[in-house]
Each structure stands twice: as structure tokens, then as C-alpha cells.
Amino acid sequence: MTSDPNVRRARLSGLDGLRAVAVLLVVLYHAFPEGPLPGGFVGVDVFFVLSGFLITTLLLRERDAHGRVALRRFWARRARRLLPAMAVVITVCTSLAWLVGGDVLSRIGAQVAGAATFAYNWVSVGIGDGYFSAATPELFRNFWSLAVEEQFYVLWPLLLPLVLLLRRRALRVAVATAAAAASAVWMGALVASGADTTRAYVGTDTHAFGLLAGIALAFALHGRTDAPAVPPRAPARILGLAGGVLGLAGVIAIALLPATDGIGTFPGALAGASVLTVGAIAAAVRPGSWFGRALDVPPLRWLGDRSYGIYLWHWPLLVLVTARDGAITPQAALGALVLTLGAAELSYRLIETPIRRDGFRGAARALRAQIAGGPTQRLAGIAAVAIGALVLGGTTAAIASAPARTSAESAVAAGIQALREQAEAPDASPTVTPSIAPTGGTAPSPAATTSEPAGADITAVGDSVMLASAPALVERFPGIDVDAAVSRSMYAAPGILQRLADEGRLREDVVIGLGTNGAIDPSTLEDVQRIVGPDRDLILVTASAPREWIAGVNDELAAFAQRPGVELADWAAAIAPHEDLLAGDRIHPGDAGGRIFADTVASAIEAARNERVQAEQRAALFRDAVARVADADRG
């Protein structure tokens, strides 16, 4: 909590402990995405409620003490509290990203600008691509919530006097509660309308309900959190303890639930966590609260004091540590957490605390005095200046050298261009239909094989992996019909195939590569085979991506490929020894990787045709044998 020397009242107990719980939920959710806290992102909403309550309480106390709120002093305190640590994290992590290089630098200039102007949530909406950023995340993605809070710090002190025109406490609470409800409803309306979930989640208007709930609580408890002359009795303390425990347990229970893309999570789970946090805060800050005392244990106080730094550092360091592998392993996550705690502690002791205590000018004077001091002090001061200059230079270099797109986006863009050029080029590839049945009166040998598949005989339906492989597919199979799109899953396949069949575009060999973006239901594959029909070959392409569902997807595809008329193109096995040919997200192939994709598809088509030829040959041999037996019987 930020203290004001001019407004000294009773300390609000338990808030540091609640901050510790909130930051633990968020950090563990990010570090262990397949861990036990799939809904740990609700820790951000705990922070929002805490901020709304605490800032409003401080503003009300200052108004009670002085008859007004000194806005310049309030904003100066906020700047001393927030800006130093933020500036260090941005410059240090951007410089480290420059050293790492690659996709982690993508759009870094816009990210730094968004963080520096307290508008990162809106910048994220503008630059973010939900699909690609999931694989190659923004370095400062976690700054969106800080932007929401910083916008709140700017606007709320200006709006507070208007709300205070309402004399009755109940009316103030009602106004804040109604505004919170409106924000939550607005988030739900956007999500239900099919709008981008990212916009609904990070928007200040749609995600302000936690802050507003905290404001409502501050109005409700105003003047009631100072120590009373007579301490509360044991029954009241027991009741408060029970309420606080239930509120906190409820938040953790929500964090244990998996998230959905619907209104059950956005805003359902988020609003539920906010309401439960209101109950936990109310129970903690009551004078003499046993619950507040329980949250004030030293380990939670330590984490709570450093929660801001921990939140700032954990995500950029996690991205940097995993930038090369493209996946968060437990070992990498633990390493990033150790670095986070160390960086947060150094920031708290060497930067945040001195500037909060002495202000920016005082800290500058102390640095000058250190440089002018003895040899040891002078060395430390010069080292601090040199490090500052280095990270500023590294930040500038990173922004100047940042690529406009990630390697995955570039690979997909190349595929789109290749398909566009094929569509615009004159059709120089006549349809070639290799023979798949005997042409003479005598059946050929069962060892007969077919010719190289022709593009004019292939329909390919896929996701962004196929789209990135399109240049190689077009080169290998001129005239191939590729229908691929980013973020497409197998559930889209029946509708796409039915449309192609209705348009007369479903060709002899149907290649399906839709396993990257989610689990597969066997009934969907059955629908796919029904639409493809018995007279065409169905080629199912396995998936390769650092996603937890990929193994299950490939098992389903391999099992289904045991059916007649279905062949497996094992992309996962083909690319496994050559993952260096994939983009930085370890999903999308570049030029060389795309050629492996095309070769894998070609081999599967040839195998399917050979199997069909051999089946026809076996059938012909059987018919000949039956005919000979019949001739012998007649003779």
C-alpha cells in the first residue's frame, strides 16, 4: 500500500497477503499452463478489486483530512510507485530480447510505446493476432492490466468529486455497483456477439468491473476501518474469519476451473472472483480481524510487498527463457521464477524503495553524491550509470532492428502469396488422372504402382500449417486446389468439404490437415469420410506443435487411417528430426520444411493409390479365378 505522510490512519490489514495470493495465481498460471490452475488469470481481477478499494480509501481519507484531494501530489505518488520499476523492466527485457533475437523482437517498438504511454491494452488490441501471439507471445503482454489500472489512476480522482456530490453512502455504493454491473454486461455482450475475446478481456470499459467493485466497497466501509475504542467481540471475529476464508477459497476454486471462450468465463468467472475478493477484503480490513491477521504472516507480506515487481518481471522473463525452444517446460518455468524473484527483490530494494522514499529528485541527488564519494561509492555509481546507458542503447537497437512480422507470420504470408499467384496465372496444368484400374483384358501384376500424383487431382483442406506449406505444395503439385486458413480446426472440415462437393471441386485425392488447433472427435472424421465417398482417397495429415492435445489428435488420426480408403500422411514423424526448419513457434514450416510437408503428402497419396490399384488387382484376380472355376464346371 502506498502511504501518504499527510494522511496517516490505521494500516489496512491483510491486503499484502491478498496481493501475494493474486500474484501467485497469475504467475503459476503463466509458468505452468498445463498445471492445476487453468483459471489462475483471475488473479488479475483480485488486483483490480484491491486497487479500486485501496486508491478510493486513500482519496477519501485525504479529503477527510484536508477537505480536498491534491491531484498533483496524488499523481506524483503514483508515478514514484509505478514508473521506476516499469522503466527498468522495459529497458532491461527489451535489451535482452535484442540479444536473443528472432520472433521475440516482433513489433517491440509498438509494445514499448504502449507500455510507456499507459495504453498497452489498446495497443495490444491493435497489434495482437490471437492465433500467432499464442505461439509467439508479446514480450510485454502482461502490461495490459497495468495500463487499465494506470488509466484508472488518471481518471478516477477527476470523477470522484462528482460521485461525492451524492451525500448518502448508499447512493455512492449503488452508483459504483451499477457501473461495475454495466461493465461486466458489456464484456458479456461483446463475447456473446462473437467479437474478439481479446478486445472484451483487455478493454478498459469491459474489464473495469473489478476496479468499480473495489470502489463500491471503499464507499461502503469509509470511516469504518479505523480501530474502534472497543475491540470487536469474538463472535464477530469468528464470523469475519469464516467470511474471509470462504471468499478466498472461492477465488482459488475459480482458479482451478478451466476457462472457456464464452460468457461463463468472460465475464462469469471474472466477475465471480471480483465479488469473492470484495468479501475477502471486507473481512480482512475490519479492525481486529483474525482473517486479516492470518494474511499478514511474513511470507505473504514479503510476496505482497514485491508483488508489483514480481508481476512486472515474470512474463517477459518467461518469454525470454523459452524463446529458443518455443515451449514452456517445467525446468524453464522454474528457472524463470527464480530469476523473477531475484529481479523483483533487487528492484524493490535498489530502485522502488529509494524513489518512493526520496522521490525522483532525491534519488538523483543520492546518485550524484555517490559518484562524488569515495572509490567504492564512485565505482558503484558509475556502474549504475553505465548499466543504464547500456540498457537504453539495447532498447534503441532492439526497436530499430525489430522485424515487422514473426517468422510464422512470414511463412503463412508466403503461402498466401503463392496461392494468389497460382490463382492469377494461366492454367497450364491439364488434369492428369493416373490409371487406377486394369486397362487390358489381363490383370497386371499385384506389384504394379501408380505415377506421381498430379496437382489437378488433389484437393487440400487445411489450417495455417498447410497455408505455410503452400509454396512447396504448388511447386510439387501444379494446379492443386488448396483451401487453408489460419486457426481452422477439424470441426470445420465437413462444412468445407460439402461446399466443395456441391461446387464440383472435390477431386480424386482429398488431403485434410486440420489437427493443429484442437482435439478431434471421431464422429467428425466419419462425416469427412462420408462426404469424400468411396471413389476418392482420403489423406489425413498428422499434426506437429508444442500443444498438449497433439498426441491425442495424432492417435485419433492414426486409428482412423486403418479404415479402407484412408491413408495417413505422418507430418509429425517427418518433421521431428528437422524442427530447425520450422518457424520460431515450432509449428509453421519455412521453405525447406514446406518441401518435407509436400513430400509427406505425395508419399501418402502414392501409398493410397497403390493400395487402391492392388485392391483392384486382387479383385480382378479373384474374378478371373472364379471365371476359370466356372468354365471348368461347365466343361
XYZ file of C-alpha atoms in Angstrom:
635
model
C 0.000 0.000 0.000
C 1.247 3.498 -0.835
C 1.440 5.671 2.252
C 0.911 9.412 2.377
C 2.729 11.249 5.164
C -0.119 13.761 5.326
C -2.797 11.085 5.734
C -1.797 8.660 8.469
C -4.501 6.310 9.621
C -4.717 2.719 10.760
C -2.999 0.284 8.449
C -5.384 -1.887 6.444
C -4.554 -5.441 7.437
C -4.447 -8.406 5.097
C -4.028 -6.517 1.832
C -0.415 -7.572 1.328
C -1.469 -11.185 1.839
C -4.232 -10.839 -0.745
C -1.730 -9.307 -3.172
C 0.515 -12.305 -2.604
C -2.318 -14.715 -3.405
C -3.212 -12.743 -6.531
C 0.333 -12.683 -7.919
C 0.837 -16.372 -7.136
C -2.296 -17.282 -9.095
C -1.181 -15.297 -12.138
C 2.457 -16.405 -12.083
C 1.655 -20.095 -11.636
C -0.970 -19.887 -14.380
C 1.573 -18.455 -16.825
C 4.522 -20.626 -15.779
C 2.639 -23.929 -15.771
C -0.070 -23.677 -18.443
C -0.877 -27.374 -18.081
C -0.781 -27.187 -14.284
C -3.556 -27.208 -11.691
C -4.572 -23.545 -12.132
C -6.106 -23.263 -15.612
C -8.128 -20.274 -14.402
C -5.313 -18.580 -12.495
C -5.670 -15.452 -14.627
C -8.448 -14.368 -12.221
C -5.605 -13.172 -10.005
C -5.624 -10.034 -12.173
C -9.213 -9.374 -11.083
C -8.143 -9.706 -7.443
C -5.572 -6.991 -8.140
C -8.228 -4.806 -9.765
C -10.555 -5.019 -6.761
C -7.669 -4.311 -4.389
C -6.623 -1.266 -6.426
C -10.121 0.159 -6.649
C -10.637 -0.257 -2.913
C -7.249 0.991 -1.762
C -6.988 4.042 -4.020
C -10.521 5.158 -3.226
C -9.912 4.676 0.504
C -6.741 6.790 0.332
C -8.509 9.528 -1.638
C -11.401 9.608 0.815
C -9.031 9.780 3.784
C -7.121 12.655 2.226
C -10.364 14.509 1.534
C -11.478 13.979 5.135
C -8.141 15.280 6.437
C -7.718 18.306 4.152
C -11.114 18.957 2.642
C -9.835 18.181 -0.851
C -7.599 15.853 -2.843
C -4.266 17.250 -4.033
C -4.239 15.767 -7.510
C -0.674 16.675 -8.420
C 0.615 15.099 -5.212
C -1.536 12.019 -5.746
C -0.291 11.510 -9.303
C 3.298 12.156 -8.216
C 2.969 9.403 -5.617
C 1.577 7.066 -8.257
C 4.447 7.915 -10.602
C 7.043 7.240 -7.900
C 5.358 3.945 -7.137
C 4.886 2.656 -10.681
C 7.285 4.213 -13.169
C 10.782 3.307 -11.873
C 10.254 -0.452 -11.785
C 8.344 -0.353 -15.068
C 11.117 1.577 -16.823
C 13.760 -0.877 -15.600
C 11.757 -3.935 -16.703
C 11.062 -2.468 -20.147
C 14.629 -1.423 -20.907
C 16.330 -4.489 -19.443
C 13.987 -7.020 -21.042
C 13.983 -5.229 -24.406
C 17.782 -5.265 -24.390
C 17.779 -8.970 -23.528
C 15.310 -9.567 -26.358
C 17.746 -7.847 -28.712
C 20.449 -10.289 -27.628
C 18.108 -13.264 -28.055
C 16.801 -12.026 -31.413
C 14.219 -13.667 -33.611
C 10.468 -13.593 -33.147
C 10.643 -12.182 -29.633
C 11.517 -8.805 -31.181
C 8.435 -8.701 -33.380
C 6.595 -5.360 -33.016
C 8.690 -4.496 -29.966
C 8.524 -0.771 -30.773
C 4.740 -0.707 -30.532
C 4.905 -2.707 -27.305
C 7.362 -0.299 -25.680
C 5.291 2.673 -26.816
C 2.124 1.132 -25.420
C 3.727 0.404 -22.068
C 5.302 3.866 -21.827
C 2.027 5.674 -22.595
C -0.199 3.619 -20.259
C -2.166 2.386 -23.273
C -0.812 -1.108 -23.683
C -4.225 -2.777 -23.528
C -5.429 -0.810 -26.547
C -2.129 -1.214 -28.383
C -2.392 -4.961 -27.763
C -5.820 -4.999 -29.381
C -4.396 -3.163 -32.369
C -1.226 -5.214 -32.916
C -2.184 -8.555 -31.482
C -3.070 -11.582 -33.592
C -4.773 -14.016 -31.273
C -3.541 -17.093 -33.127
C 0.085 -16.122 -33.747
C 0.570 -14.355 -30.431
C -0.465 -17.559 -28.680
C 2.570 -19.247 -30.215
C 4.925 -16.240 -30.185
C 3.635 -14.051 -27.364
C 4.246 -10.356 -26.956
C 7.132 -9.678 -24.592
C 5.126 -7.213 -22.507
C 1.673 -8.765 -22.847
C 1.117 -8.666 -19.082
C 1.323 -4.867 -19.158
C -2.277 -4.687 -20.392
C -3.610 -4.884 -16.827
C -1.164 -2.217 -15.642
C -2.473 0.043 -18.403
C -6.052 -0.455 -17.190
C -5.013 0.446 -13.649
C -2.966 3.434 -14.760
C -5.893 4.783 -16.769
C -7.973 4.346 -13.625
C -5.430 6.303 -11.568
C -5.661 9.186 -14.026
C -9.438 9.310 -14.433
C -10.888 8.277 -11.098
C -9.580 11.206 -8.981
C -11.198 13.548 -11.522
C -14.554 11.743 -11.339
C -14.611 11.162 -7.587
C -15.814 14.695 -6.675
C -18.869 14.174 -8.876
C -19.810 10.990 -7.060
C -19.219 12.686 -3.704
C -21.983 15.146 -4.566
C -24.245 12.258 -3.547
C -24.480 12.767 0.198
C -25.745 9.333 1.162
C -23.316 6.430 1.423
C -25.868 4.012 -0.049
C -26.242 6.082 -3.199
C -22.492 6.164 -3.761
C -22.291 2.398 -3.320
C -25.226 1.926 -5.678
C -23.673 4.081 -8.406
C -20.348 2.214 -8.267
C -22.111 -1.167 -8.180
C -24.316 -0.271 -11.144
C -21.268 0.856 -13.124
C -19.499 -2.420 -12.295
C -22.518 -4.421 -13.434
C -22.708 -2.412 -16.664
C -19.025 -3.113 -17.409
C -19.498 -6.845 -16.861
C -22.634 -6.922 -19.008
C -20.780 -5.071 -21.757
C -17.994 -7.667 -21.703
C -20.559 -10.460 -21.905
C -22.396 -8.762 -24.763
C -19.207 -8.447 -26.811
C -18.259 -12.072 -26.210
C -21.778 -13.320 -26.993
C -21.807 -11.321 -30.233
C -18.770 -13.237 -31.476
C -16.390 -10.293 -31.127
C -12.705 -10.865 -30.434
C -12.350 -12.171 -26.880
C -9.089 -10.254 -26.519
C -10.919 -6.959 -27.063
C -13.512 -7.878 -24.460
C -10.903 -9.034 -21.963
C -8.343 -6.216 -22.110
C -10.645 -3.269 -22.795
C -10.795 -0.689 -20.021
C -14.542 -0.310 -20.488
C -15.259 -4.031 -20.468
C -12.901 -5.016 -17.651
C -13.442 -2.174 -15.218
C -15.905 -4.090 -13.032
C -13.221 -5.258 -10.578
C -11.979 -1.706 -10.020
C -15.559 -0.460 -9.658
C -16.398 -3.239 -7.208
C -13.433 -2.132 -5.099
C -14.686 1.458 -5.275
C -18.117 0.349 -4.068
C -16.529 -1.449 -1.124
C -14.427 1.609 -0.243
C -17.579 3.753 -0.148
C -19.365 1.138 1.979
C -16.533 0.865 4.527
C -15.475 4.522 4.564
C -14.791 5.547 8.143
C -15.317 2.034 9.450
C -11.808 0.621 9.088
C -10.132 2.659 11.823
C -9.539 0.913 15.133
C -12.621 1.317 17.422
C -12.409 2.229 21.049
C -13.873 -1.165 21.978
C -12.427 -4.149 20.080
C -14.996 -6.388 18.379
C -16.198 -9.436 20.251
C -15.139 -12.972 19.449
C -18.374 -13.957 17.621
C -17.915 -11.043 15.196
C -14.302 -12.027 14.614
C -15.265 -15.656 14.005
C -17.931 -14.584 11.546
C -15.436 -12.346 9.742
C -12.847 -15.124 9.658
C -15.359 -17.534 8.136
C -16.432 -14.994 5.531
C -12.876 -14.178 4.575
C -11.851 -17.816 4.292
C -14.886 -18.585 2.136
C -14.173 -15.601 -0.110
C -10.522 -16.518 -0.599
C -11.325 -20.216 -1.057
C -13.905 -19.259 -3.658
C -11.335 -17.298 -5.661
C -8.921 -20.250 -5.580
C -11.740 -22.618 -6.576
C -12.464 -20.474 -9.644
C -8.749 -20.530 -10.477
C -8.940 -24.338 -10.505
C -11.637 -24.328 -13.200
C -10.711 -24.461 -16.894
C -11.557 -21.367 -18.916
C -13.949 -21.255 -21.841
C -14.365 -18.759 -24.666
C -17.936 -17.937 -23.663
C -19.713 -15.746 -21.171
C -19.274 -18.409 -18.488
C -15.707 -17.134 -18.136
C -15.976 -13.700 -19.768
C -17.330 -12.212 -17.567
C -18.764 -15.065 -15.436
C -15.657 -16.370 -13.681
C -14.002 -12.930 -13.623
C -16.995 -11.224 -12.047
C -17.392 -14.097 -9.578
C -13.770 -13.757 -8.489
C -14.256 -9.987 -8.107
C -17.294 -10.421 -5.849
C -15.500 -13.012 -3.730
C -12.491 -10.691 -3.444
C -14.799 -7.935 -2.170
C -15.892 -10.307 0.599
C -12.306 -11.260 1.428
C -11.174 -7.618 1.627
C -14.151 -6.661 3.787
C -13.303 -9.470 6.188
C -9.577 -8.643 6.240
C -9.682 -4.881 6.880
C -12.185 -4.937 9.715
C -10.450 -3.715 12.891
C -9.268 -6.657 14.964
C -9.877 -9.094 12.101
C -8.446 -12.560 12.650
C -8.576 -13.146 8.922
C -6.508 -10.031 8.239
C -4.008 -11.095 10.865
C -3.727 -14.557 9.253
C -2.954 -12.962 5.888
C -0.263 -10.789 7.447
C 2.142 -13.685 8.045
C 5.726 -12.799 6.992
C 5.971 -14.923 3.802
C 2.780 -13.423 2.384
C 3.826 -9.926 3.481
C 7.160 -10.416 1.690
C 5.448 -11.503 -1.527
C 2.825 -8.807 -1.221
C 5.417 -6.049 -0.839
C 7.128 -7.254 -4.007
C 4.010 -8.312 -5.907
C 4.248 -5.391 -8.326
C 7.814 -6.245 -9.294
C 7.051 -9.954 -9.489
C 4.118 -9.284 -11.791
C 6.222 -6.989 -13.998
C 9.187 -9.332 -14.362
C 7.665 -12.799 -14.542
C 6.115 -12.729 -18.029
C 8.958 -11.061 -20.010
C 11.498 -13.357 -18.366
C 9.346 -16.407 -19.082
C 9.099 -15.395 -22.750
C 12.850 -14.805 -22.990
C 13.801 -18.051 -21.265
C 11.559 -20.084 -23.570
C 12.197 -18.078 -26.760
C 14.551 -20.627 -28.302
C 12.547 -23.773 -27.527
C 9.151 -22.234 -28.231
C 7.541 -24.148 -25.345
C 7.324 -23.699 -21.595
C 8.964 -26.680 -19.938
C 8.859 -27.162 -16.144
C 12.619 -26.595 -15.964
C 12.383 -23.344 -17.935
C 9.447 -22.197 -15.829
C 11.305 -22.815 -12.576
C 14.357 -21.007 -13.924
C 12.243 -18.023 -14.944
C 10.601 -17.933 -11.500
C 13.981 -17.895 -9.741
C 15.109 -15.036 -11.966
C 11.824 -13.238 -11.313
C 12.164 -13.379 -7.543
C 15.774 -12.207 -7.723
C 14.996 -9.333 -10.089
C 11.948 -8.282 -8.049
C 13.986 -8.221 -4.844
C 16.764 -6.120 -6.408
C 14.211 -3.765 -7.920
C 12.371 -3.419 -4.603
C 15.496 -2.645 -2.578
C 17.632 -0.651 -5.027
C 15.058 1.210 -7.122
C 11.466 1.156 -5.882
C 12.021 1.795 -2.168
C 14.606 4.621 -2.525
C 12.486 6.500 -5.076
C 9.258 6.032 -3.092
C 11.069 7.347 -0.025
C 13.104 10.187 -1.528
C 11.351 10.940 -4.838
C 12.983 11.230 -8.243
C 14.997 14.340 -7.352
C 16.182 12.852 -4.089
C 17.280 9.672 -5.831
C 19.152 11.723 -8.444
C 20.902 13.723 -5.707
C 21.864 10.493 -3.964
C 23.360 9.146 -7.196
C 25.375 12.327 -7.734
C 26.609 12.169 -4.174
C 27.604 8.546 -4.659
C 29.611 9.360 -7.782
C 31.332 12.184 -5.896
C 32.052 9.957 -2.889
C 34.813 7.512 -2.053
C 36.290 4.990 -4.504
C 33.816 2.212 -3.690
C 30.797 4.518 -3.854
C 32.099 6.151 -7.013
C 32.549 2.744 -8.682
C 29.008 1.698 -7.749
C 27.547 4.981 -9.000
C 29.438 4.865 -12.302
C 28.427 1.220 -12.753
C 24.766 2.173 -12.263
C 25.033 4.934 -14.875
C 26.851 2.616 -17.291
C 24.231 -0.103 -16.908
C 21.501 2.464 -17.509
C 23.221 3.639 -20.675
C 23.675 0.062 -21.886
C 20.031 -0.925 -21.465
C 18.876 2.293 -23.093
C 21.181 1.570 -26.017
C 19.979 -2.019 -26.163
C 16.362 -0.855 -26.185
C 17.058 1.540 -29.037
C 18.862 -1.168 -31.015
C 16.045 -3.653 -30.418
C 13.399 -1.244 -31.673
C 15.480 -0.341 -34.716
C 16.114 -3.972 -35.694
C 12.691 -5.416 -34.849
C 11.052 -7.422 -37.664
C 7.604 -6.351 -38.773
C 6.343 -9.940 -38.615
C 7.235 -13.146 -36.817
C 8.762 -15.996 -38.796
C 5.453 -17.870 -38.558
C 3.535 -14.923 -39.952
C 6.085 -14.579 -42.749
C 5.739 -18.263 -43.618
C 1.954 -18.010 -43.773
C 2.149 -14.779 -45.783
C 4.408 -16.538 -48.314
C 1.843 -19.301 -48.604
C -0.982 -16.853 -49.209
C 1.089 -15.152 -51.897
C 1.873 -18.465 -53.583
C -1.812 -19.379 -53.764
C -2.681 -15.921 -55.053
C -0.070 -16.188 -57.806
C -1.334 -19.645 -58.785
C -4.901 -18.351 -58.995
C -3.830 -15.438 -61.191
C -1.593 -17.470 -63.511
C -2.933 -19.031 -66.752
C -3.917 -22.661 -66.257
C -1.035 -24.566 -67.796
C -1.647 -27.814 -65.922
C -4.201 -30.072 -67.599
C -5.853 -32.674 -65.459
C -3.911 -35.933 -65.448
C -5.716 -38.899 -63.977
C -3.367 -41.812 -63.354
C -4.822 -45.191 -64.093
C -6.066 -46.982 -61.034
C -7.648 -49.994 -62.684
C -6.608 -52.595 -65.271
C -6.827 -51.352 -68.862
C -6.396 -54.627 -70.676
C -8.102 -57.981 -70.602
C -5.418 -59.433 -68.350
C -4.872 -58.190 -64.807
C -1.436 -56.656 -64.218
C 0.918 -57.888 -61.570
C -0.015 -57.024 -57.942
C 3.305 -55.180 -57.699
C 2.163 -52.502 -60.185
C 2.389 -48.908 -58.993
C 0.870 -45.588 -59.980
C 2.539 -42.475 -61.353
C 3.418 -39.258 -59.478
C 0.248 -37.587 -58.155
C -0.898 -34.641 -60.268
C -1.967 -31.372 -58.669
C -5.108 -31.240 -60.802
C -6.304 -34.370 -58.976
C -5.731 -33.056 -55.421
C -7.995 -31.086 -53.104
C -6.224 -29.968 -49.920
C -8.079 -28.518 -46.925
C -6.019 -27.313 -44.003
C -5.010 -24.821 -41.367
C -2.109 -22.380 -41.189
C 0.466 -25.200 -41.334
C -0.837 -26.155 -44.768
C -1.016 -22.482 -45.657
C 2.661 -22.054 -44.771
C 3.436 -25.148 -46.868
C 1.501 -23.818 -49.872
C 4.599 -22.655 -51.843
C 6.013 -26.185 -51.743
C 2.623 -27.772 -52.478
C 2.103 -25.546 -55.508
C 5.618 -26.278 -56.755
C 5.295 -30.031 -56.219
C 1.696 -30.312 -57.464
C 0.949 -27.573 -60.029
C -2.780 -26.962 -60.176
C -3.506 -28.267 -56.681
C -6.623 -26.764 -55.077
C -5.641 -25.594 -51.566
C -8.320 -24.304 -49.187
C -6.446 -23.356 -45.989
C -6.938 -20.731 -43.305
C -5.412 -19.637 -40.018
C -6.852 -21.060 -36.785
C -9.067 -23.618 -38.535
C -9.855 -26.895 -36.757
C -11.159 -30.303 -37.859
C -14.685 -29.323 -36.866
C -14.774 -27.039 -39.914
C -13.908 -29.862 -42.335
C -17.378 -31.347 -43.052
C -18.860 -27.976 -43.966
C -15.911 -27.051 -46.208
C -15.891 -30.426 -47.967
C -19.646 -30.347 -48.535
C -19.345 -26.902 -50.112
C -16.514 -28.059 -52.373
C -18.508 -31.148 -53.367
C -21.568 -29.048 -54.161
C -19.382 -26.790 -56.336
C -17.900 -29.773 -58.157
C -14.412 -29.021 -56.802
C -13.822 -32.180 -54.768
C -11.094 -34.062 -56.611
C -9.825 -37.612 -56.609
C -7.343 -37.192 -53.728
C -8.618 -35.280 -50.694
C -5.901 -34.152 -48.241
C -7.021 -32.949 -44.782
C -4.535 -31.172 -42.494
C -6.583 -29.826 -39.583
C -5.077 -31.249 -36.422
C -3.111 -28.293 -35.059
C -5.828 -26.243 -33.394
C -7.661 -28.591 -31.080
C -8.838 -32.091 -30.264
C -10.629 -34.259 -32.837
C -13.938 -36.090 -32.463
C -14.058 -39.420 -34.356
C -17.606 -38.602 -35.476
C -16.223 -35.591 -37.364
C -13.805 -37.862 -39.217
C -16.701 -40.154 -40.079
C -18.576 -37.183 -41.558
C -15.473 -36.281 -43.548
C -15.163 -39.797 -44.997
C -18.867 -39.920 -45.829
C -18.624 -36.693 -47.838
C -15.402 -37.786 -49.563
C -17.097 -41.029 -50.574
C -15.757 -44.443 -51.616
C -14.475 -43.338 -55.022
C -11.866 -40.910 -53.650
C -8.820 -41.356 -51.440
C -8.798 -39.540 -48.074
C -5.372 -38.443 -46.796
C -5.191 -37.374 -43.129
C -2.146 -35.306 -42.151
C -0.864 -35.617 -38.580
C -0.065 -32.515 -36.535
C 3.167 -31.222 -35.023
C 3.023 -28.437 -32.434
C 4.023 -27.833 -28.787
C 0.412 -28.268 -27.640
C -0.969 -30.727 -25.092
C -3.675 -32.067 -27.397
C -1.390 -33.012 -30.316
C -0.604 -36.557 -29.124
C -4.309 -37.355 -28.780
C -5.051 -35.850 -32.194
C -2.408 -37.969 -33.877
C -3.639 -41.116 -32.135
C -7.161 -40.454 -33.440
C -5.896 -39.848 -36.973
C -3.719 -42.978 -36.958
C -6.597 -45.121 -35.720
C -8.993 -43.759 -38.333
C -6.418 -44.266 -41.090
C -6.771 -48.035 -40.595
C -10.057 -47.869 -42.494
C -10.217 -48.701 -46.197
C -9.814 -45.678 -48.437
C -7.951 -43.655 -45.761
C -4.197 -43.037 -45.687
C -2.018 -41.296 -43.089
C 0.479 -38.581 -44.057
C 2.686 -38.560 -40.970
C 3.899 -34.943 -40.947
C 4.722 -35.182 -37.234
C 7.186 -38.023 -37.795
C 8.629 -36.455 -40.938
C 9.416 -33.083 -39.378
C 10.522 -34.373 -35.952
C 14.207 -34.732 -36.979
C 14.134 -31.349 -38.706
C 12.465 -28.959 -36.253
C 15.111 -26.390 -37.124
C 13.188 -25.955 -40.400
C 10.148 -24.659 -38.515
C 9.412 -21.049 -37.615
C 10.139 -19.748 -34.152
C 6.794 -21.032 -32.879
C 7.834 -24.637 -33.733
C 4.629 -25.074 -35.714
C 4.820 -23.444 -39.152
C 7.309 -24.689 -41.761
C 9.531 -22.444 -43.810
C 10.621 -23.193 -47.382
C 12.590 -26.356 -46.620
C 10.075 -27.542 -44.063
C 7.280 -26.980 -46.556
C 9.028 -29.277 -49.033
C 9.066 -32.002 -46.384
C 5.334 -31.398 -45.907
C 4.744 -31.734 -49.664
C 6.891 -34.890 -49.852
C 4.939 -36.404 -46.970
C 1.645 -35.696 -48.702
C 2.975 -37.074 -52.011
C 4.117 -40.304 -50.357
C 0.720 -40.765 -48.684
C -1.169 -40.175 -51.945
C 1.060 -42.642 -53.773
C 0.543 -45.193 -50.996
C -3.232 -44.702 -51.159
C -3.243 -45.127 -54.941
C -1.021 -48.171 -54.768
C -3.345 -49.695 -52.218
C -6.341 -48.966 -54.457
C -4.544 -50.445 -57.508
C -3.583 -53.530 -55.572
C -7.133 -53.903 -54.312
C -8.396 -53.658 -57.877
C -5.788 -56.186 -58.973
C -6.732 -58.590 -56.222
C -10.369 -58.218 -57.159
C -9.530 -58.857 -60.832
C -7.510 -61.943 -59.943
C -10.371 -63.191 -57.815
C -12.822 -62.625 -60.677
C -10.508 -64.468 -63.067
C -10.203 -67.375 -60.648
C -13.969 -67.557 -60.226
C -14.402 -67.417 -64.013
C -11.918 -70.262 -64.500
C -13.683 -72.415 -61.905
C -16.999 -71.713 -63.591
C -15.538 -72.625 -67.009
C -14.142 -75.843 -65.578
C -17.520 -76.763 -64.076
C -19.253 -76.139 -67.388
C -16.649 -78.214 -69.169
